[in-house]
Amino acid sequence: MGVQPDDKQHVSVPPRPDETTEDRVLGGRILLRQPRVGYRAGLDAALLAAAVELKPGERALEAGCGAGAALLQTAVRSPGTSLVGLERDSTALGLAHVNIVLNGLGDRIEALHGDVSLRLPALGGGPFDAAFANPPFFDDPNALKTPHPSKRDAWIADGGLGAWTTFLLKVVKENGRITVIHRADRLADLLAGLGEGAGSFRIRPIHPFADEPAKRVLVRAVKTGKAPLVLLPPLVIHEREGAKHTPEAEAILRGEAGLGW
């Protein structure tokens, strides 16, 4: 799927349709327009953005950017950087364009039409310093009940997880960083795929509660990296009593802290 000729045109902000909502994320610093029904970005996008960690002057790509939740949060967290989002769903891509304009980030972010089958030359500018993604959780459509049509692309990976890891390895330069959030039970698959060209793995488990198993993992890999794998202390999201989130999770979600590697 190639880049469409009009992908880089400036987009004016239309009135908000009834089928979308406008939500504040990252401590209110970002206004996010997203579908009222269907796939809605939330915790995973916020954690992914907190884990990317770009330096001024670097370029990064997000595969499957959706309406731009992680893309926008990464940009705000990393001033002086430029980002490209890649999205194949035209409705989500349209929302990403609008959200970029709504948040005044058109000089640093562009959202392009395409998927993980796209070749690097079509993205322009050569390899990226970093790439990140929240790949679809399932390879087999029979593994879960048929999702709402608007959620299918977010839940089912055509070509499997391997198509995503292969793409991420291709788009970063040597020593470029790859950051992925995924289901904890797919960790072995994720390491196997990224291990085809990357190493220096750092893994942070994400636990819903301190006394429950991890449901998500954040994985950082370095293309051609050779350092030993490091399993970092977990991030616990919720408390059993008191506040909805643990202090550490709340600080991350509000943009007051990063995840740290």
PDB file of N, CA, C and O in Angstrom, residues 137-169:
ATOM      1  N   PHE A 137      -3.057  -7.397  18.445  1.00  0.00           N
ATOM      2  CA  PHE A 137      -2.764  -8.417  19.446  1.00  0.00           C
ATOM      3  C   PHE A 137      -2.887  -9.846  18.944  1.00  0.00           C
ATOM      4  O   PHE A 137      -2.347 -10.773  19.529  1.00  0.00           O
ATOM      5  N   PHE A 138      -3.634 -10.061  17.853  1.00  0.00           N
ATOM      6  CA  PHE A 138      -3.919 -11.426  17.415  1.00  0.00           C
ATOM      7  C   PHE A 138      -3.531 -11.616  15.952  1.00  0.00           C
ATOM      8  O   PHE A 138      -3.701 -10.715  15.132  1.00  0.00           O
ATOM      9  N   ASP A 139      -3.006 -12.811  15.648  1.00  0.00           N
ATOM     10  CA  ASP A 139      -2.689 -13.172  14.270  1.00  0.00           C
ATOM     11  C   ASP A 139      -3.826 -13.957  13.630  1.00  0.00           C
ATOM     12  O   ASP A 139      -4.025 -13.893  12.422  1.00  0.00           O
ATOM     13  N   ASP A 140      -4.538 -14.720  14.443  1.00  0.00           N
ATOM     14  CA  ASP A 140      -5.581 -15.625  13.957  1.00  0.00           C
ATOM     15  C   ASP A 140      -6.961 -15.045  14.261  1.00  0.00           C
ATOM     16  O   ASP A 140      -7.332 -14.879  15.427  1.00  0.00           O
ATOM     17  N   PRO A 141      -7.756 -14.718  13.237  1.00  0.00           N
ATOM     18  CA  PRO A 141      -9.098 -14.181  13.474  1.00  0.00           C
ATOM     19  C   PRO A 141      -9.981 -15.113  14.299  1.00  0.00           C
ATOM     20  O   PRO A 141     -10.930 -14.662  14.940  1.00  0.00           O
ATOM     21  N   ASN A 142      -9.672 -16.414  14.308  1.00  0.00           N
ATOM     22  CA  ASN A 142     -10.477 -17.373  15.061  1.00  0.00           C
ATOM     23  C   ASN A 142     -10.125 -17.404  16.548  1.00  0.00           C
ATOM     24  O   ASN A 142     -10.757 -18.119  17.320  1.00  0.00           O
ATOM     25  N   ALA A 143      -9.117 -16.610  16.928  1.00  0.00           N
ATOM     26  CA  ALA A 143      -8.676 -16.624  18.321  1.00  0.00           C
ATOM     27  C   ALA A 143      -9.595 -15.817  19.229  1.00  0.00           C
ATOM     28  O   ALA A 143      -9.472 -15.881  20.447  1.00  0.00           O
ATOM     29  N   LEU A 144     -10.498 -15.054  18.651  1.00  0.00           N
ATOM     30  CA  LEU A 144     -11.412 -14.250  19.453  1.00  0.00           C
ATOM     31  C   LEU A 144     -12.708 -14.056  18.684  1.00  0.00           C
ATOM     32  O   LEU A 144     -12.782 -14.309  17.489  1.00  0.00           O
ATOM     33  N   LYS A 145     -13.732 -13.619  19.380  1.00  0.00           N
ATOM     34  CA  LYS A 145     -14.997 -13.321  18.722  1.00  0.00           C
ATOM     35  C   LYS A 145     -14.787 -12.224  17.694  1.00  0.00           C
ATOM     36  O   LYS A 145     -13.937 -11.351  17.865  1.00  0.00           O
ATOM     37  N   THR A 146     -15.557 -12.288  16.647  1.00  0.00           N
ATOM     38  CA  THR A 146     -15.414 -11.306  15.580  1.00  0.00           C
ATOM     39  C   THR A 146     -15.518  -9.899  16.141  1.00  0.00           C
ATOM     40  O   THR A 146     -16.532  -9.522  16.728  1.00  0.00           O
ATOM     41  N   PRO A 147     -14.452  -9.095  16.015  1.00  0.00           N
ATOM     42  CA  PRO A 147     -14.503  -7.745  16.573  1.00  0.00           C
ATOM     43  C   PRO A 147     -15.386  -6.829  15.740  1.00  0.00           C
ATOM     44  O   PRO A 147     -15.710  -7.120  14.580  1.00  0.00           O
ATOM     45  N   HIS A 148     -15.787  -5.719  16.343  1.00  0.00           N
ATOM     46  CA  HIS A 148     -16.494  -4.681  15.602  1.00  0.00           C
ATOM     47  C   HIS A 148     -15.652  -4.320  14.376  1.00  0.00           C
ATOM     48  O   HIS A 148     -14.420  -4.238  14.462  1.00  0.00           O
ATOM     49  N   PRO A 149     -16.257  -4.112  13.194  1.00  0.00           N
ATOM     50  CA  PRO A 149     -15.475  -3.825  11.990  1.00  0.00           C
ATOM     51  C   PRO A 149     -14.462  -2.702  12.174  1.00  0.00           C
ATOM     52  O   PRO A 149     -13.364  -2.764  11.622  1.00  0.00           O
ATOM     53  N   SER A 150     -14.814  -1.692  12.962  1.00  0.00           N
ATOM     54  CA  SER A 150     -13.897  -0.576  13.164  1.00  0.00           C
ATOM     55  C   SER A 150     -12.720  -0.935  14.055  1.00  0.00           C
ATOM     56  O   SER A 150     -11.753  -0.186  14.149  1.00  0.00           O
ATOM     57  N   LYS A 151     -12.785  -2.103  14.717  1.00  0.00           N
ATOM     58  CA  LYS A 151     -11.692  -2.542  15.583  1.00  0.00           C
ATOM     59  C   LYS A 151     -10.818  -3.610  14.948  1.00  0.00           C
ATOM     60  O   LYS A 151      -9.778  -3.962  15.487  1.00  0.00           O
ATOM     61  N   ARG A 152     -11.241  -4.137  13.780  1.00  0.00           N
ATOM     62  CA  ARG A 152     -10.551  -5.300  13.233  1.00  0.00           C
ATOM     63  C   ARG A 152      -9.069  -5.039  13.004  1.00  0.00           C
ATOM     64  O   ARG A 152      -8.211  -5.850  13.379  1.00  0.00           O
ATOM     65  N   ASP A 153      -8.727  -3.912  12.347  1.00  0.00           N
ATOM     66  CA  ASP A 153      -7.330  -3.646  12.043  1.00  0.00           C
ATOM     67  C   ASP A 153      -6.496  -3.486  13.305  1.00  0.00           C
ATOM     68  O   ASP A 153      -5.292  -3.752  13.297  1.00  0.00           O
ATOM     69  N   ALA A 154      -7.122  -3.021  14.378  1.00  0.00           N
ATOM     70  CA  ALA A 154      -6.389  -2.837  15.633  1.00  0.00           C
ATOM     71  C   ALA A 154      -6.170  -4.149  16.366  1.00  0.00           C
ATOM     72  O   ALA A 154      -5.264  -4.253  17.202  1.00  0.00           O
ATOM     73  N   TRP A 155      -6.991  -5.175  16.069  1.00  0.00           N
ATOM     74  CA  TRP A 155      -6.915  -6.427  16.811  1.00  0.00           C
ATOM     75  C   TRP A 155      -6.310  -7.578  16.027  1.00  0.00           C
ATOM     76  O   TRP A 155      -5.737  -8.491  16.612  1.00  0.00           O
ATOM     77  N   ILE A 156      -6.430  -7.565  14.696  1.00  0.00           N
ATOM     78  CA  ILE A 156      -5.973  -8.684  13.875  1.00  0.00           C
ATOM     79  C   ILE A 156      -4.811  -8.235  12.987  1.00  0.00           C
ATOM     80  O   ILE A 156      -4.950  -7.305  12.197  1.00  0.00           O
ATOM     81  N   ALA A 157      -3.670  -8.903  13.119  1.00  0.00           N
ATOM     82  CA  ALA A 157      -2.484  -8.559  12.337  1.00  0.00           C
ATOM     83  C   ALA A 157      -2.441  -9.389  11.066  1.00  0.00           C
ATOM     84  O   ALA A 157      -2.102 -10.581  11.106  1.00  0.00           O
ATOM     85  N   ASP A 158      -2.801  -8.806   9.940  1.00  0.00           N
ATOM     86  CA  ASP A 158      -2.640  -9.491   8.668  1.00  0.00           C
ATOM     87  C   ASP A 158      -1.145  -9.715   8.436  1.00  0.00           C
ATOM     88  O   ASP A 158      -0.350  -8.787   8.506  1.00  0.00           O
ATOM     89  N   GLY A 159      -0.762 -10.951   8.176  1.00  0.00           N
ATOM     90  CA  GLY A 159       0.654 -11.255   8.034  1.00  0.00           C
ATOM     91  C   GLY A 159       1.310 -11.625   9.343  1.00  0.00           C
ATOM     92  O   GLY A 159       2.488 -11.991   9.360  1.00  0.00           O
ATOM     93  N   GLY A 160       0.548 -11.530  10.452  1.00  0.00           N
ATOM     94  CA  GLY A 160       1.075 -11.915  11.749  1.00  0.00           C
ATOM     95  C   GLY A 160       2.000 -10.884  12.355  1.00  0.00           C
ATOM     96  O   GLY A 160       2.385  -9.892  11.723  1.00  0.00           O
ATOM     97  N   LEU A 161       2.374 -11.131  13.595  1.00  0.00           N
ATOM     98  CA  LEU A 161       3.286 -10.233  14.297  1.00  0.00           C
ATOM     99  C   LEU A 161       4.617 -10.118  13.571  1.00  0.00           C
ATOM    100  O   LEU A 161       5.274  -9.063  13.610  1.00  0.00           O
ATOM    101  N   GLY A 162       5.017 -11.182  12.883  1.00  0.00           N
ATOM    102  CA  GLY A 162       6.276 -11.162  12.155  1.00  0.00           C
ATOM    103  C   GLY A 162       6.349 -10.068  11.098  1.00  0.00           C
ATOM    104  O   GLY A 162       7.431  -9.526  10.828  1.00  0.00           O
ATOM    105  N   ALA A 163       5.216  -9.744  10.471  1.00  0.00           N
ATOM    106  CA  ALA A 163       5.209  -8.670   9.474  1.00  0.00           C
ATOM    107  C   ALA A 163       5.559  -7.331  10.124  1.00  0.00           C
ATOM    108  O   ALA A 163       6.223  -6.484   9.513  1.00  0.00           O
ATOM    109  N   TRP A 164       5.119  -7.146  11.351  1.00  0.00           N
ATOM    110  CA  TRP A 164       5.403  -5.898  12.069  1.00  0.00           C
ATOM    111  C   TRP A 164       6.853  -5.826  12.514  1.00  0.00           C
ATOM    112  O   TRP A 164       7.513  -4.790  12.364  1.00  0.00           O
ATOM    113  N   THR A 165       7.375  -6.905  13.083  1.00  0.00           N
ATOM    114  CA  THR A 165       8.767  -6.861  13.531  1.00  0.00           C
ATOM    115  C   THR A 165       9.719  -6.700  12.345  1.00  0.00           C
ATOM    116  O   THR A 165      10.711  -5.968  12.436  1.00  0.00           O
ATOM    117  N   THR A 166       9.414  -7.357  11.236  1.00  0.00           N
ATOM    118  CA  THR A 166      10.248  -7.215  10.037  1.00  0.00           C
ATOM    119  C   THR A 166      10.267  -5.775   9.555  1.00  0.00           C
ATOM    120  O   THR A 166      11.329  -5.220   9.216  1.00  0.00           O
ATOM    121  N   PHE A 167       9.101  -5.142   9.526  1.00  0.00           N
ATOM    122  CA  PHE A 167       9.010  -3.753   9.077  1.00  0.00           C
ATOM    123  C   PHE A 167       9.790  -2.822  10.008  1.00  0.00           C
ATOM    124  O   PHE A 167      10.552  -1.956   9.553  1.00  0.00           O
ATOM    125  N   LEU A 168       9.600  -2.978  11.309  1.00  0.00           N
ATOM    126  CA  LEU A 168      10.285  -2.104  12.267  1.00  0.00           C
ATOM    127  C   LEU A 168      11.802  -2.226  12.141  1.00  0.00           C
ATOM    128  O   LEU A 168      12.527  -1.234  12.245  1.00  0.00           O
ATOM    129  N   LEU A 169      12.291  -3.440  11.905  1.00  0.00           N
ATOM    130  CA  LEU A 169      13.728  -3.631  11.719  1.00  0.00           C
ATOM    131  C   LEU A 169      14.228  -2.942  10.451  1.00  0.00           C
ATOM    132  O   LEU A 169      15.357  -2.430  10.411  1.00  0.00           O
TER     133      LEU A 169
END
